[in-house]
């Protein structure tokens, strides 16, 4: 973690949470934020679209931020069941996750689709959190670097800058499995991602883009992961549904 990039801890609730959880989980985190006062990190909650509004109310005045888990590439139109980036912005979201591996797999989202969604997020004034990561098969074949570099080249929006882009490296095989790459591997991939971003948007902007690690981040491994030079925070799934665990992960930010 660097002194110049403020850590970002993101909770991806996935398809979990009814209105009662919005009040209890988000409310518990809001209390912790208020008790702590000034924090060394930014904390972002990405609940399901149905309870973004309720979570927004539960975290009002707490310093917590709000984001969506996905958005459509268009802002309006005949896209039944979809949510647009401007709808997220309308609910006071500041961020939108795009290209999560569960979207890439379950909805066949290509890099081009992810890029179009990221462009839509920027157009609506959101910060795009673009997710990349290799499958176990790709890793076993020795293709991690090539796969991730290709996703970066294909998924990042043209108008990306340090202020509107966050990239999350999430090895698919590490999501929800309790397994993580060793620290040296995480750092090696993050350094390569920063280099690739620098080729796209220039060195000084790339130096300020926050790179998150995601995949089985827990209180027990957060300290080590957050100490890596090019890791600027975490994208957390399972552990973010327990406020004490999620808070403990955030506390590992130096
Ligand atoms: C995720 O949802 O992006 C994720 C990393 O999940 P988990 O922390 O459960 O592995």
Short mmCIF file of C-alpha atoms and ligand atoms in Angstrom, two decimals:
data_model
loop_
_atom_site.label_atom_id
_atom_site.label_comp_id
_atom_site.label_asym_id
_atom_site.label_seq_id
_atom_site.Cartn_x
_atom_site.Cartn_y
_atom_site.Cartn_z
CA UNK A 1 0.00 0.00 0.00
CA UNK A 2 1.33 3.44 -0.82
CA UNK A 3 1.17 6.72 1.13
CA UNK A 4 -0.37 8.54 -1.80
CA UNK A 5 -3.33 6.27 -2.59
CA UNK A 6 -6.12 6.21 -0.02
CA UNK A 7 -7.18 2.61 0.64
CA UNK A 8 -10.65 1.55 -0.51
CA UNK A 9 -12.49 -1.34 1.14
CA UNK A 10 -15.50 -2.52 -0.87
CA UNK A 11 -18.26 -4.82 0.36
CA UNK A 12 -19.95 -6.73 -2.45
CA UNK A 13 -23.15 -8.09 -0.90
CA UNK A 14 -23.92 -10.04 -4.12
CA UNK A 15 -27.51 -11.38 -4.13
CA UNK A 16 -27.83 -11.21 -0.35
CA UNK A 17 -29.87 -8.91 1.80
CA UNK A 18 -33.48 -8.05 2.46
CA UNK A 19 -34.56 -4.73 3.90
CA UNK A 20 -33.91 -5.90 7.47
CA UNK A 21 -30.23 -6.55 6.66
CA UNK A 22 -29.93 -3.10 5.15
CA UNK A 23 -30.77 -1.63 8.51
CA UNK A 24 -28.77 -4.03 10.70
CA UNK A 25 -25.60 -4.63 8.64
CA UNK A 26 -25.24 -1.17 7.13
CA UNK A 27 -26.37 0.45 10.37
CA UNK A 28 -23.72 -1.45 12.37
CA UNK A 29 -20.98 -0.29 9.98
CA UNK A 30 -22.27 3.28 10.04
CA UNK A 31 -22.03 3.22 13.85
CA UNK A 32 -18.44 1.95 13.68
CA UNK A 33 -17.53 4.68 11.19
CA UNK A 34 -19.05 7.37 13.37
CA UNK A 35 -17.30 6.02 16.49
CA UNK A 36 -13.92 5.94 14.74
CA UNK A 37 -14.24 9.47 13.37
CA UNK A 38 -11.41 10.04 10.89
CA UNK A 39 -10.47 6.80 9.10
CA UNK A 40 -7.37 5.90 7.11
CA UNK A 41 -9.56 4.22 4.45
CA UNK A 42 -12.66 4.75 2.32
CA UNK A 43 -15.39 2.15 2.79
CA UNK A 44 -17.95 1.35 0.12
CA UNK A 45 -21.08 -0.83 0.34
CA UNK A 46 -22.49 -2.42 -2.82
CA UNK A 47 -25.83 -4.00 -1.86
CA UNK A 48 -28.35 -5.51 -4.28
CA UNK A 49 -30.22 -2.88 -6.28
CA UNK A 50 -33.47 -3.52 -4.40
CA UNK A 51 -32.06 -2.18 -1.12
CA UNK A 52 -29.62 0.49 -2.27
CA UNK A 53 -32.05 3.16 -1.17
CA UNK A 54 -32.58 1.56 2.27
CA UNK A 55 -28.81 1.11 2.77
CA UNK A 56 -28.32 4.74 1.70
CA UNK A 57 -30.68 5.83 4.48
CA UNK A 58 -28.94 3.58 7.05
CA UNK A 59 -25.49 5.05 6.28
CA UNK A 60 -26.51 8.71 5.96
CA UNK A 61 -23.93 11.10 7.47
CA UNK A 62 -21.57 8.18 8.31
CA UNK A 63 -18.87 8.71 5.69
CA UNK A 64 -19.64 5.32 4.09
CA UNK A 65 -20.12 5.30 0.32
CA UNK A 66 -22.68 3.49 -1.79
CA UNK A 67 -22.30 1.62 -5.07
CA UNK A 68 -24.04 -0.73 -7.48
CA UNK A 69 -22.91 -4.26 -8.42
CA UNK A 70 -23.53 -3.86 -12.15
CA UNK A 71 -25.09 -1.50 -14.69
CA UNK A 72 -26.33 -1.65 -18.26
CA UNK A 73 -24.29 -0.10 -21.09
CA UNK A 74 -27.23 2.20 -21.92
CA UNK A 75 -28.72 4.81 -19.62
CA UNK A 76 -32.36 4.18 -20.58
CA UNK A 77 -34.35 2.01 -22.96
CA UNK A 78 -36.02 -1.32 -23.61
CA UNK A 79 -33.85 -3.51 -21.35
CA UNK A 80 -36.25 -5.34 -19.08
CA UNK A 81 -34.84 -6.13 -15.66
CA UNK A 82 -31.66 -4.11 -16.11
CA UNK A 83 -30.39 -1.16 -14.07
CA UNK A 84 -28.61 1.81 -15.61
CA UNK A 85 -25.67 3.74 -14.22
CA UNK A 86 -27.77 6.91 -14.09
CA UNK A 87 -30.33 5.02 -11.95
CA UNK A 88 -27.49 4.14 -9.57
CA UNK A 89 -26.35 7.76 -9.50
CA UNK A 90 -29.95 8.79 -8.84
CA UNK A 91 -29.83 6.61 -5.68
CA UNK A 92 -26.70 8.49 -4.52
CA UNK A 93 -24.28 5.78 -5.61
CA UNK A 94 -20.77 7.05 -6.27
CA UNK A 95 -19.39 3.80 -7.67
CA UNK A 96 -20.41 0.95 -9.96
CA UNK A 97 -18.77 -2.49 -10.10
CA UNK A 98 -18.52 -3.85 -13.65
CA UNK A 99 -17.08 -7.09 -15.01
CA UNK A 100 -17.30 -9.13 -11.82
CA UNK A 101 -16.43 -12.72 -12.72
CA UNK A 102 -19.93 -13.83 -11.74
CA UNK A 103 -21.32 -11.43 -14.37
CA UNK A 104 -18.70 -12.48 -16.93
CA UNK A 105 -19.61 -16.16 -16.34
CA UNK A 106 -23.33 -16.13 -15.54
CA UNK A 107 -24.20 -13.51 -18.18
CA UNK A 108 -21.51 -14.20 -20.76
CA UNK A 109 -20.10 -10.69 -20.46
CA UNK A 110 -17.13 -10.13 -22.76
CA UNK A 111 -14.42 -7.51 -22.27
CA UNK A 112 -16.24 -5.34 -24.83
CA UNK A 113 -19.47 -5.51 -22.83
CA UNK A 114 -17.60 -4.72 -19.61
CA UNK A 115 -15.91 -1.76 -21.29
CA UNK A 116 -19.27 -0.41 -22.53
CA UNK A 117 -20.67 -0.73 -19.00
CA UNK A 118 -17.62 1.04 -17.56
CA UNK A 119 -18.09 3.87 -20.10
CA UNK A 120 -21.75 4.14 -19.04
CA UNK A 121 -20.71 4.31 -15.38
CA UNK A 122 -18.32 7.19 -16.12
CA UNK A 123 -20.92 8.98 -18.23
CA UNK A 124 -23.31 8.88 -15.25
CA UNK A 125 -20.63 10.35 -12.99
CA UNK A 126 -19.78 7.11 -11.18
CA UNK A 127 -16.34 5.72 -10.44
CA UNK A 128 -16.09 2.42 -12.34
CA UNK A 129 -14.65 -0.54 -10.44
CA UNK A 130 -13.52 -2.85 -13.25
CA UNK A 131 -12.92 -6.47 -12.21
CA UNK A 132 -10.41 -8.78 -13.88
CA UNK A 133 -8.97 -12.17 -13.01
CA UNK A 134 -7.99 -15.55 -14.37
CA UNK A 135 -9.76 -18.89 -13.94
CA UNK A 136 -8.05 -21.84 -12.31
CA UNK A 137 -7.62 -23.49 -15.70
CA UNK A 138 -5.91 -20.38 -17.11
CA UNK A 139 -3.68 -20.16 -14.04
CA UNK A 140 -2.72 -23.85 -14.26
CA UNK A 141 -1.79 -23.32 -17.91
CA UNK A 142 0.56 -20.49 -16.88
CA UNK A 143 -1.57 -17.82 -18.54
CA UNK A 144 -2.44 -15.57 -15.60
CA UNK A 145 -0.46 -12.55 -16.79
CA UNK A 146 -1.62 -12.80 -20.39
CA UNK A 147 -5.29 -13.24 -19.45
CA UNK A 148 -5.31 -10.34 -17.00
CA UNK A 149 -3.36 -8.06 -19.37
CA UNK A 150 -5.88 -8.85 -22.10
CA UNK A 151 -8.81 -8.06 -19.82
CA UNK A 152 -7.22 -4.74 -18.85
CA UNK A 153 -6.66 -3.82 -22.50
CA UNK A 154 -10.20 -4.82 -23.45
CA UNK A 155 -12.28 -3.69 -20.46
CA UNK A 156 -11.02 -0.26 -19.40
CA UNK A 157 -13.00 2.78 -20.52
CA UNK A 158 -11.33 5.24 -22.94
CA UNK A 159 -11.84 8.22 -20.64
CA UNK A 160 -10.42 6.51 -17.55
CA UNK A 161 -8.36 8.53 -15.10
CA UNK A 162 -7.14 8.14 -11.53
CA UNK A 163 -10.30 9.83 -10.23
CA UNK A 164 -12.89 7.74 -12.06
CA UNK A 165 -11.29 4.29 -12.25
CA UNK A 166 -10.60 1.53 -9.73
CA UNK A 167 -9.41 -1.91 -10.85
CA UNK A 168 -10.05 -5.07 -8.82
CA UNK A 169 -7.88 -8.12 -9.41
CA UNK A 170 -9.96 -11.14 -8.44
CA UNK A 171 -8.61 -14.57 -9.37
CA UNK A 172 -11.80 -16.48 -10.16
CA UNK A 173 -10.55 -19.58 -8.32
CA UNK A 174 -10.07 -17.53 -5.14
CA UNK A 175 -13.59 -16.10 -4.98
CA UNK A 176 -15.60 -17.71 -2.20
CA UNK A 177 -13.19 -20.65 -1.89
CA UNK A 178 -11.00 -19.69 1.07
CA UNK A 179 -7.95 -19.95 -1.21
CA UNK A 180 -5.73 -17.02 -2.17
CA UNK A 181 -2.59 -16.62 -4.28
CA UNK A 182 0.61 -16.18 -2.28
CA UNK A 183 1.45 -12.55 -1.62
CA UNK A 184 4.29 -12.40 -4.14
CA UNK A 185 1.91 -13.50 -6.90
CA UNK A 186 -0.68 -10.87 -5.95
CA UNK A 187 1.97 -8.15 -5.97
CA UNK A 188 3.36 -9.35 -9.30
CA UNK A 189 -0.06 -9.24 -10.98
CA UNK A 190 -0.91 -5.83 -9.45
CA UNK A 191 2.40 -4.35 -10.62
CA UNK A 192 1.72 -5.65 -14.13
CA UNK A 193 -1.81 -4.19 -14.04
CA UNK A 194 -0.45 -0.79 -13.04
CA UNK A 195 2.07 -0.97 -15.88
CA UNK A 196 -0.68 -1.83 -18.39
CA UNK A 197 -2.89 0.99 -17.07
CA UNK A 198 0.03 3.35 -17.45
CA UNK A 199 0.32 2.40 -21.14
CA UNK A 200 -3.35 3.32 -21.55
CA UNK A 201 -3.74 6.48 -19.46
CA UNK A 202 -0.18 7.62 -18.72
CA UNK A 203 2.20 7.02 -15.87
CA UNK A 204 1.16 9.78 -13.47
CA UNK A 205 -2.54 8.86 -13.55
CA UNK A 206 -1.76 5.16 -13.36
CA UNK A 207 0.33 5.78 -10.27
CA UNK A 208 -2.79 7.10 -8.52
CA UNK A 209 -5.33 4.46 -9.67
CA UNK A 210 -6.43 2.30 -6.78
CA UNK A 211 -5.92 -1.43 -7.35
CA UNK A 212 -7.96 -3.73 -5.13
CA UNK A 213 -7.36 -7.38 -4.44
CA UNK A 214 -10.44 -9.61 -4.16
CA UNK A 215 -10.88 -13.32 -3.48
CA UNK A 216 -11.33 -14.78 0.02
CA UNK A 217 -10.10 -11.70 1.86
CA UNK A 218 -10.66 -12.37 5.56
CA UNK A 219 -9.52 -10.75 8.81
CA UNK A 220 -6.78 -13.43 9.06
CA UNK A 221 -5.11 -12.60 5.72
CA UNK A 222 -5.97 -8.92 5.29
CA UNK A 223 -2.88 -7.53 7.03
CA UNK A 224 -0.51 -9.34 4.71
CA UNK A 225 -2.49 -8.53 1.55
CA UNK A 226 -2.91 -4.84 2.45
CA UNK A 227 0.82 -4.49 3.11
CA UNK A 228 1.70 -5.21 -0.55
CA UNK A 229 3.07 -2.23 -2.47
CA UNK A 230 0.47 -2.19 -5.25
CA UNK A 231 -2.56 -3.35 -3.25
CA UNK A 232 -4.69 -0.33 -2.35
CA UNK A 233 -7.63 -2.04 -0.74
CA UNK A 234 -9.93 -5.02 -1.04
CA UNK A 235 -13.09 -6.16 -2.79
CA UNK A 236 -14.76 -8.39 -0.20
CA UNK A 237 -17.65 -10.80 -0.75
CA UNK A 238 -18.45 -13.33 1.98
CA UNK A 239 -16.70 -11.54 4.84
CA UNK A 240 -18.50 -8.26 4.18
CA UNK A 241 -21.78 -9.78 5.38
CA UNK A 242 -20.42 -9.87 8.93
CA UNK A 243 -19.87 -6.28 10.14
CA UNK A 244 -17.16 -7.27 12.64
CA UNK A 245 -15.17 -9.19 10.02
CA UNK A 246 -15.58 -6.47 7.41
CA UNK A 247 -14.54 -3.82 9.90
CA UNK A 248 -11.52 -5.91 10.96
CA UNK A 249 -10.44 -6.11 7.30
CA UNK A 250 -10.70 -2.33 6.99
CA UNK A 251 -8.66 -1.90 10.16
CA UNK A 252 -5.78 -3.71 8.49
CA UNK A 253 -5.22 -0.68 6.24
CA UNK A 254 -2.10 1.07 7.47
C1 LIG B 1 -16.29 -11.09 -4.51
O1 LIG B 1 -17.48 -11.22 -4.39
O2 LIG B 1 -15.85 -10.29 -5.35
C2 LIG B 1 -15.39 -11.84 -3.65
C3 LIG B 1 -14.12 -11.59 -3.71
O3 LIG B 1 -15.95 -12.78 -2.81
P1 LIG B 1 -15.20 -13.52 -1.57
O4 LIG B 1 -14.60 -12.42 -0.71
O5 LIG B 1 -16.32 -14.23 -0.86
O6 LIG B 1 -14.18 -14.40 -2.12
#
